[in-house]
Amino acid sequence: MKKFLSAFIFCILLGGTFANAQKAKQNYVIGFYNLENLFDIYDDPAKNDEQFLPDGSNKWTEAKYRHKLKNMAHVIAEMAKSNGRWHTILGISEIENRLVIEDLLDQDELKESNYQIVHYDGPDRRGVDVALLYNPKQFKLLDSKSIPFTFYDDGVLEYTLDQKQKDYFRTRDILMVRGTIDGEMFAFFVTHLPSRVGGKGADLRSGGARIIYQQARALMRIYKGIKIVVMGDMNDDPTDESMSKWLHGKEYIDDMEALDFFNPYTSMLKAGFGSLCYQGVWSIYDQELVNYNLANAPEGTLRIQPIGKNGYYGYIFKRPFMTTQKGQYKGYPFRTFSGGAFIGGYSDHYPTFIVVGK
């Protein structure tokens, strides 16, 4: 409860989202949102989507699907309304395929956004992927690729899975998208690291973070000065090893070295804020980290900006309509299902974002 009150006060103190960031001449919003099981109603024999079918356990009907789409669109539109602009980049996760993204963008509240899609079908057994939405007026797409989760055998990171388990293991690919904003080179990594469900070890999330870090370093060698944002549902907090050790996430910009990442949510987690809640404990799994080139950019170029009166560099977007208002889970994110019953909410995660500007 104490953490929830702190987060609530945080939102009030922020007032206008761009209270400090408005000082920049030009701002761009870069964020991430876990859409919590955005499935269509059609059976895909290659995926374990039986739960989200009209005759499945969730009784996932056309009406429920359309309700979910409308809710997700409303949150994204409300963020744009609050910020006075659409996101330049919005990473999303827990989407079944390109169709559900197209149906989402076809909602009335999002038609003016003109978002374009980068998406690849991945190997996850449940069929959920990550994707990236971008504003073509602000971001010029150059290239993209889907990076698989692989097990390295160099002895640097030891895994608890035996070889048979490794061969069977499937998880979401990591999406890399490269392009330019205001003429400056950017790369975005969108990820949904392996879940904690079923006792999946922290080593799997550390392995995913290590892959991202290696890919980011490769880009920094090829493109001098490239600015990189890593975003996603990490299934870990900023203080966990996957983020702090393997992704080299630092709490403070002043502590960064050239190959480090700045994680604006480390300080926020320690202050009691959260993007999701489980058994009364708030966590921030939904994060955006930025590399040294973006955190310490020269004057007159794009760099991460503080948001709000408290000077945090990250923002957790939560509003009363997105929050459970009564009952056992009062104060938690208002989700789509609870205890197996459809309750018509939004997501079990709040979206987060950062702002970059000159």
Short mmCIF file of N, CA and C in Angstrom, two decimals, residues 186-298:
data_model
loop_
_atom_site.label_atom_id
_atom_site.label_comp_id
_atom_site.label_asym_id
_atom_site.label_seq_id
_atom_site.Cartn_x
_atom_site.Cartn_y
_atom_site.Cartn_z
N PHE A 186 19.62 6.05 -34.71
CA PHE A 186 19.09 5.37 -33.52
C PHE A 186 18.92 3.88 -33.82
N ALA A 187 19.02 3.09 -32.76
CA ALA A 187 18.61 1.68 -32.84
C ALA A 187 17.76 1.38 -31.62
N PHE A 188 16.71 0.61 -31.84
CA PHE A 188 15.79 0.22 -30.76
C PHE A 188 15.74 -1.30 -30.68
N PHE A 189 15.91 -1.80 -29.46
CA PHE A 189 15.74 -3.22 -29.20
C PHE A 189 14.46 -3.38 -28.39
N VAL A 190 13.55 -4.21 -28.88
CA VAL A 190 12.29 -4.49 -28.17
C VAL A 190 12.33 -5.94 -27.74
N THR A 191 12.11 -6.18 -26.45
CA THR A 191 12.23 -7.54 -25.93
C THR A 191 11.15 -7.86 -24.92
N HIS A 192 10.87 -9.13 -24.79
CA HIS A 192 10.03 -9.66 -23.72
C HIS A 192 10.79 -10.87 -23.19
N LEU A 193 11.63 -10.63 -22.19
CA LEU A 193 12.52 -11.66 -21.70
C LEU A 193 11.75 -12.82 -21.07
N PRO A 194 12.36 -14.00 -20.98
CA PRO A 194 11.65 -15.20 -20.50
C PRO A 194 10.92 -14.97 -19.18
N SER A 195 9.73 -15.53 -19.10
CA SER A 195 8.85 -15.37 -17.95
C SER A 195 9.42 -16.06 -16.72
N ARG A 196 8.88 -15.66 -15.57
CA ARG A 196 9.20 -16.33 -14.30
C ARG A 196 8.25 -17.50 -14.05
N VAL A 197 7.18 -17.60 -14.84
CA VAL A 197 6.17 -18.65 -14.65
C VAL A 197 6.81 -20.02 -14.86
N GLY A 198 6.44 -20.96 -14.00
CA GLY A 198 6.96 -22.31 -14.12
C GLY A 198 8.36 -22.47 -13.60
N GLY A 199 8.80 -21.50 -12.81
CA GLY A 199 10.12 -21.61 -12.20
C GLY A 199 11.27 -21.34 -13.14
N LYS A 200 11.01 -20.64 -14.26
CA LYS A 200 12.10 -20.34 -15.18
C LYS A 200 13.15 -19.49 -14.48
N GLY A 201 14.39 -19.89 -14.61
CA GLY A 201 15.46 -19.27 -13.84
C GLY A 201 15.86 -17.90 -14.33
N ALA A 202 16.49 -17.16 -13.42
CA ALA A 202 17.00 -15.84 -13.75
C ALA A 202 18.08 -15.91 -14.81
N ASP A 203 18.74 -17.06 -14.94
CA ASP A 203 19.80 -17.20 -15.94
C ASP A 203 19.26 -17.02 -17.36
N LEU A 204 18.00 -17.37 -17.60
CA LEU A 204 17.42 -17.19 -18.92
C LEU A 204 17.26 -15.71 -19.26
N ARG A 205 16.82 -14.93 -18.28
CA ARG A 205 16.68 -13.50 -18.52
C ARG A 205 18.06 -12.83 -18.64
N SER A 206 19.01 -13.30 -17.86
CA SER A 206 20.37 -12.79 -17.99
C SER A 206 20.93 -13.13 -19.37
N GLY A 207 20.61 -14.34 -19.87
CA GLY A 207 21.06 -14.73 -21.20
C GLY A 207 20.48 -13.83 -22.27
N GLY A 208 19.19 -13.50 -22.15
CA GLY A 208 18.57 -12.60 -23.11
C GLY A 208 19.18 -11.22 -23.07
N ALA A 209 19.43 -10.72 -21.86
CA ALA A 209 20.05 -9.40 -21.71
C ALA A 209 21.45 -9.40 -22.30
N ARG A 210 22.17 -10.50 -22.12
CA ARG A 210 23.52 -10.59 -22.68
C ARG A 210 23.50 -10.55 -24.20
N ILE A 211 22.53 -11.22 -24.81
CA ILE A 211 22.40 -11.18 -26.27
C ILE A 211 22.17 -9.75 -26.74
N ILE A 212 21.27 -9.04 -26.08
CA ILE A 212 20.98 -7.65 -26.46
C ILE A 212 22.23 -6.79 -26.33
N TYR A 213 22.95 -6.96 -25.23
CA TYR A 213 24.14 -6.15 -25.00
C TYR A 213 25.20 -6.41 -26.08
N GLN A 214 25.39 -7.66 -26.44
CA GLN A 214 26.36 -7.99 -27.48
C GLN A 214 25.95 -7.39 -28.82
N GLN A 215 24.65 -7.46 -29.13
CA GLN A 215 24.16 -6.88 -30.38
C GLN A 215 24.31 -5.36 -30.38
N ALA A 216 24.05 -4.74 -29.23
CA ALA A 216 24.19 -3.29 -29.12
C ALA A 216 25.64 -2.87 -29.29
N ARG A 217 26.56 -3.59 -28.69
CA ARG A 217 27.98 -3.28 -28.83
C ARG A 217 28.42 -3.41 -30.28
N ALA A 218 27.90 -4.41 -30.97
CA ALA A 218 28.24 -4.57 -32.39
C ALA A 218 27.79 -3.36 -33.19
N LEU A 219 26.60 -2.86 -32.92
CA LEU A 219 26.12 -1.68 -33.62
C LEU A 219 26.97 -0.46 -33.30
N MET A 220 27.40 -0.34 -32.04
CA MET A 220 28.22 0.81 -31.67
C MET A 220 29.59 0.77 -32.34
N ARG A 221 30.08 -0.43 -32.65
CA ARG A 221 31.35 -0.53 -33.38
C ARG A 221 31.17 -0.13 -34.84
N ILE A 222 30.04 -0.50 -35.41
CA ILE A 222 29.80 -0.22 -36.83
C ILE A 222 29.40 1.23 -37.06
N TYR A 223 28.50 1.75 -36.22
CA TYR A 223 27.96 3.10 -36.40
C TYR A 223 28.42 3.97 -35.22
N LYS A 224 29.48 4.70 -35.42
CA LYS A 224 30.02 5.54 -34.37
C LYS A 224 29.01 6.60 -33.95
N GLY A 225 28.76 6.70 -32.66
CA GLY A 225 27.84 7.71 -32.15
C GLY A 225 26.38 7.30 -32.16
N ILE A 226 26.08 6.06 -32.58
CA ILE A 226 24.68 5.63 -32.64
C ILE A 226 24.04 5.69 -31.26
N LYS A 227 22.78 6.10 -31.22
CA LYS A 227 22.04 6.21 -29.97
C LYS A 227 21.09 5.02 -29.87
N ILE A 228 21.13 4.33 -28.74
CA ILE A 228 20.43 3.05 -28.60
C ILE A 228 19.47 3.09 -27.42
N VAL A 229 18.27 2.54 -27.64
CA VAL A 229 17.29 2.36 -26.57
C VAL A 229 16.91 0.90 -26.52
N VAL A 230 17.03 0.30 -25.34
CA VAL A 230 16.57 -1.07 -25.10
C VAL A 230 15.30 -0.98 -24.29
N MET A 231 14.24 -1.58 -24.78
CA MET A 231 12.94 -1.47 -24.09
C MET A 231 12.27 -2.83 -24.04
N GLY A 232 11.37 -2.99 -23.07
CA GLY A 232 10.61 -4.22 -23.04
C GLY A 232 10.11 -4.60 -21.67
N ASP A 233 9.43 -5.73 -21.66
CA ASP A 233 9.04 -6.38 -20.41
C ASP A 233 10.19 -7.31 -20.05
N MET A 234 10.98 -6.88 -19.08
CA MET A 234 12.20 -7.62 -18.73
C MET A 234 11.92 -8.81 -17.82
N ASN A 235 10.73 -8.89 -17.25
CA ASN A 235 10.42 -9.90 -16.24
C ASN A 235 11.43 -9.89 -15.10
N ASP A 236 12.13 -8.80 -14.98
CA ASP A 236 13.08 -8.55 -13.91
C ASP A 236 13.01 -7.07 -13.56
N ASP A 237 13.40 -6.73 -12.37
CA ASP A 237 13.50 -5.33 -11.96
C ASP A 237 14.84 -4.75 -12.40
N PRO A 238 14.97 -3.44 -12.41
CA PRO A 238 16.23 -2.80 -12.80
C PRO A 238 17.41 -3.22 -11.94
N THR A 239 17.14 -3.64 -10.71
CA THR A 239 18.21 -4.02 -9.79
C THR A 239 18.63 -5.48 -9.94
N ASP A 240 17.90 -6.27 -10.72
CA ASP A 240 18.26 -7.67 -10.92
C ASP A 240 19.47 -7.80 -11.85
N GLU A 241 20.13 -8.95 -11.77
CA GLU A 241 21.39 -9.13 -12.50
C GLU A 241 21.25 -8.96 -14.01
N SER A 242 20.14 -9.40 -14.56
CA SER A 242 19.97 -9.29 -16.01
C SER A 242 20.14 -7.85 -16.48
N MET A 243 19.59 -6.92 -15.70
CA MET A 243 19.65 -5.50 -16.07
C MET A 243 20.92 -4.83 -15.57
N SER A 244 21.29 -5.06 -14.33
CA SER A 244 22.41 -4.33 -13.74
C SER A 244 23.77 -4.89 -14.15
N LYS A 245 23.86 -6.20 -14.33
CA LYS A 245 25.15 -6.82 -14.69
C LYS A 245 25.26 -7.09 -16.18
N TRP A 246 24.32 -7.84 -16.74
CA TRP A 246 24.47 -8.30 -18.12
C TRP A 246 24.11 -7.24 -19.14
N LEU A 247 23.22 -6.32 -18.80
CA LEU A 247 22.92 -5.21 -19.69
C LEU A 247 23.67 -3.94 -19.28
N HIS A 248 24.46 -4.05 -18.21
CA HIS A 248 25.31 -2.95 -17.74
C HIS A 248 24.48 -1.70 -17.44
N GLY A 249 23.33 -1.89 -16.81
CA GLY A 249 22.45 -0.77 -16.47
C GLY A 249 22.94 -0.02 -15.24
N LYS A 250 23.09 1.28 -15.37
CA LYS A 250 23.55 2.13 -14.27
C LYS A 250 22.40 3.00 -13.77
N GLU A 251 22.42 3.25 -12.48
CA GLU A 251 21.35 4.06 -11.88
C GLU A 251 21.52 5.53 -12.19
N TYR A 252 22.75 5.99 -12.32
CA TYR A 252 23.00 7.41 -12.52
C TYR A 252 23.84 7.64 -13.78
N ILE A 253 23.49 8.68 -14.52
CA ILE A 253 24.22 9.01 -15.74
C ILE A 253 25.69 9.29 -15.45
N ASP A 254 25.96 9.94 -14.34
CA ASP A 254 27.34 10.30 -14.00
C ASP A 254 28.23 9.08 -13.75
N ASP A 255 27.62 7.93 -13.48
CA ASP A 255 28.38 6.71 -13.21
C ASP A 255 28.65 5.88 -14.46
N MET A 256 28.16 6.35 -15.60
CA MET A 256 28.28 5.57 -16.82
C MET A 256 29.68 5.65 -17.42
N GLU A 257 30.10 4.51 -18.01
CA GLU A 257 31.25 4.49 -18.89
C GLU A 257 30.75 4.29 -20.31
N ALA A 258 31.64 4.32 -21.26
CA ALA A 258 31.26 4.40 -22.67
C ALA A 258 30.35 3.28 -23.15
N LEU A 259 30.46 2.09 -22.57
CA LEU A 259 29.68 0.94 -23.04
C LEU A 259 28.55 0.57 -22.08
N ASP A 260 28.23 1.46 -21.16
CA ASP A 260 27.15 1.22 -20.21
C ASP A 260 25.82 1.72 -20.75
N PHE A 261 24.75 1.30 -20.06
CA PHE A 261 23.41 1.82 -20.31
C PHE A 261 22.90 2.51 -19.04
N PHE A 262 22.14 3.55 -19.23
CA PHE A 262 21.49 4.25 -18.13
C PHE A 262 20.07 3.71 -17.99
N ASN A 263 19.72 3.27 -16.76
CA ASN A 263 18.37 2.77 -16.50
C ASN A 263 17.64 3.75 -15.60
N PRO A 264 16.74 4.57 -16.15
CA PRO A 264 16.05 5.58 -15.34
C PRO A 264 15.10 5.01 -14.31
N TYR A 265 14.79 3.71 -14.42
CA TYR A 265 13.80 3.13 -13.51
C TYR A 265 14.41 2.55 -12.24
N THR A 266 15.74 2.52 -12.17
CA THR A 266 16.37 2.01 -10.95
C THR A 266 16.03 2.90 -9.76
N SER A 267 16.22 4.19 -9.93
CA SER A 267 15.89 5.13 -8.85
C SER A 267 14.41 5.13 -8.54
N MET A 268 13.59 4.99 -9.56
CA MET A 268 12.15 5.00 -9.36
C MET A 268 11.69 3.76 -8.59
N LEU A 269 12.28 2.61 -8.90
CA LEU A 269 11.95 1.40 -8.15
C LEU A 269 12.31 1.56 -6.68
N LYS A 270 13.49 2.09 -6.42
CA LYS A 270 13.94 2.27 -5.05
C LYS A 270 13.06 3.28 -4.31
N ALA A 271 12.44 4.19 -5.05
CA ALA A 271 11.56 5.19 -4.44
C ALA A 271 10.14 4.65 -4.24
N GLY A 272 9.87 3.42 -4.72
CA GLY A 272 8.58 2.79 -4.44
C GLY A 272 7.59 2.77 -5.57
N PHE A 273 7.99 3.17 -6.79
CA PHE A 273 7.07 3.16 -7.92
C PHE A 273 7.04 1.79 -8.58
N GLY A 274 5.99 1.53 -9.36
CA GLY A 274 5.89 0.24 -10.01
C GLY A 274 5.04 0.29 -11.26
N SER A 275 5.30 -0.63 -12.19
CA SER A 275 4.49 -0.74 -13.40
C SER A 275 3.58 -1.96 -13.36
N LEU A 276 3.78 -2.84 -12.37
CA LEU A 276 2.91 -3.99 -12.15
C LEU A 276 3.02 -4.41 -10.70
N CYS A 277 2.04 -5.17 -10.23
CA CYS A 277 2.03 -5.59 -8.84
C CYS A 277 1.66 -7.07 -8.74
N TYR A 278 2.42 -7.80 -7.93
CA TYR A 278 2.14 -9.22 -7.73
C TYR A 278 2.26 -9.54 -6.24
N GLN A 279 1.17 -10.05 -5.68
CA GLN A 279 1.12 -10.40 -4.26
C GLN A 279 1.56 -9.24 -3.37
N GLY A 280 1.08 -8.06 -3.73
CA GLY A 280 1.33 -6.88 -2.93
C GLY A 280 2.67 -6.22 -3.13
N VAL A 281 3.50 -6.76 -4.02
CA VAL A 281 4.84 -6.21 -4.26
C VAL A 281 4.86 -5.55 -5.63
N TRP A 282 5.22 -4.27 -5.65
CA TRP A 282 5.33 -3.53 -6.90
C TRP A 282 6.70 -3.72 -7.53
N SER A 283 6.71 -3.90 -8.84
CA SER A 283 7.94 -4.05 -9.60
C SER A 283 7.88 -3.14 -10.82
N ILE A 284 9.04 -2.92 -11.43
CA ILE A 284 9.10 -2.21 -12.71
C ILE A 284 9.79 -3.15 -13.70
N TYR A 285 8.99 -3.99 -14.34
CA TYR A 285 9.52 -4.86 -15.38
C TYR A 285 9.57 -4.15 -16.73
N ASP A 286 8.78 -3.10 -16.87
CA ASP A 286 8.62 -2.38 -18.13
C ASP A 286 9.60 -1.21 -18.15
N GLN A 287 10.63 -1.33 -18.95
CA GLN A 287 11.74 -0.40 -18.85
C GLN A 287 12.22 0.07 -20.22
N GLU A 288 12.88 1.23 -20.22
CA GLU A 288 13.65 1.72 -21.35
C GLU A 288 15.02 2.12 -20.82
N LEU A 289 16.07 1.56 -21.39
CA LEU A 289 17.43 1.89 -21.03
C LEU A 289 18.09 2.57 -22.23
N VAL A 290 18.99 3.51 -21.98
CA VAL A 290 19.63 4.23 -23.08
C VAL A 290 21.15 4.13 -22.96
N ASN A 291 21.81 4.11 -24.10
CA ASN A 291 23.28 3.98 -24.07
C ASN A 291 23.93 5.32 -23.77
N TYR A 292 25.24 5.28 -23.61
CA TYR A 292 26.02 6.46 -23.23
C TYR A 292 25.83 7.59 -24.24
N ASN A 293 25.77 7.25 -25.51
CA ASN A 293 25.65 8.28 -26.55
C ASN A 293 24.35 9.06 -26.46
N LEU A 294 23.32 8.45 -25.90
CA LEU A 294 22.04 9.13 -25.75
C LEU A 294 21.92 9.81 -24.39
N ALA A 295 22.54 9.22 -23.38
CA ALA A 295 22.48 9.80 -22.05
C ALA A 295 23.42 11.00 -21.90
N ASN A 296 24.53 10.98 -22.63
CA ASN A 296 25.54 12.04 -22.51
C ASN A 296 25.77 12.72 -23.85
N ALA A 297 24.72 12.92 -24.61
CA ALA A 297 24.85 13.52 -25.94
C ALA A 297 25.33 14.96 -25.85
N PRO A 298 26.09 15.41 -26.84
CA PRO A 298 26.56 16.79 -26.85
C PRO A 298 25.39 17.79 -26.93
#
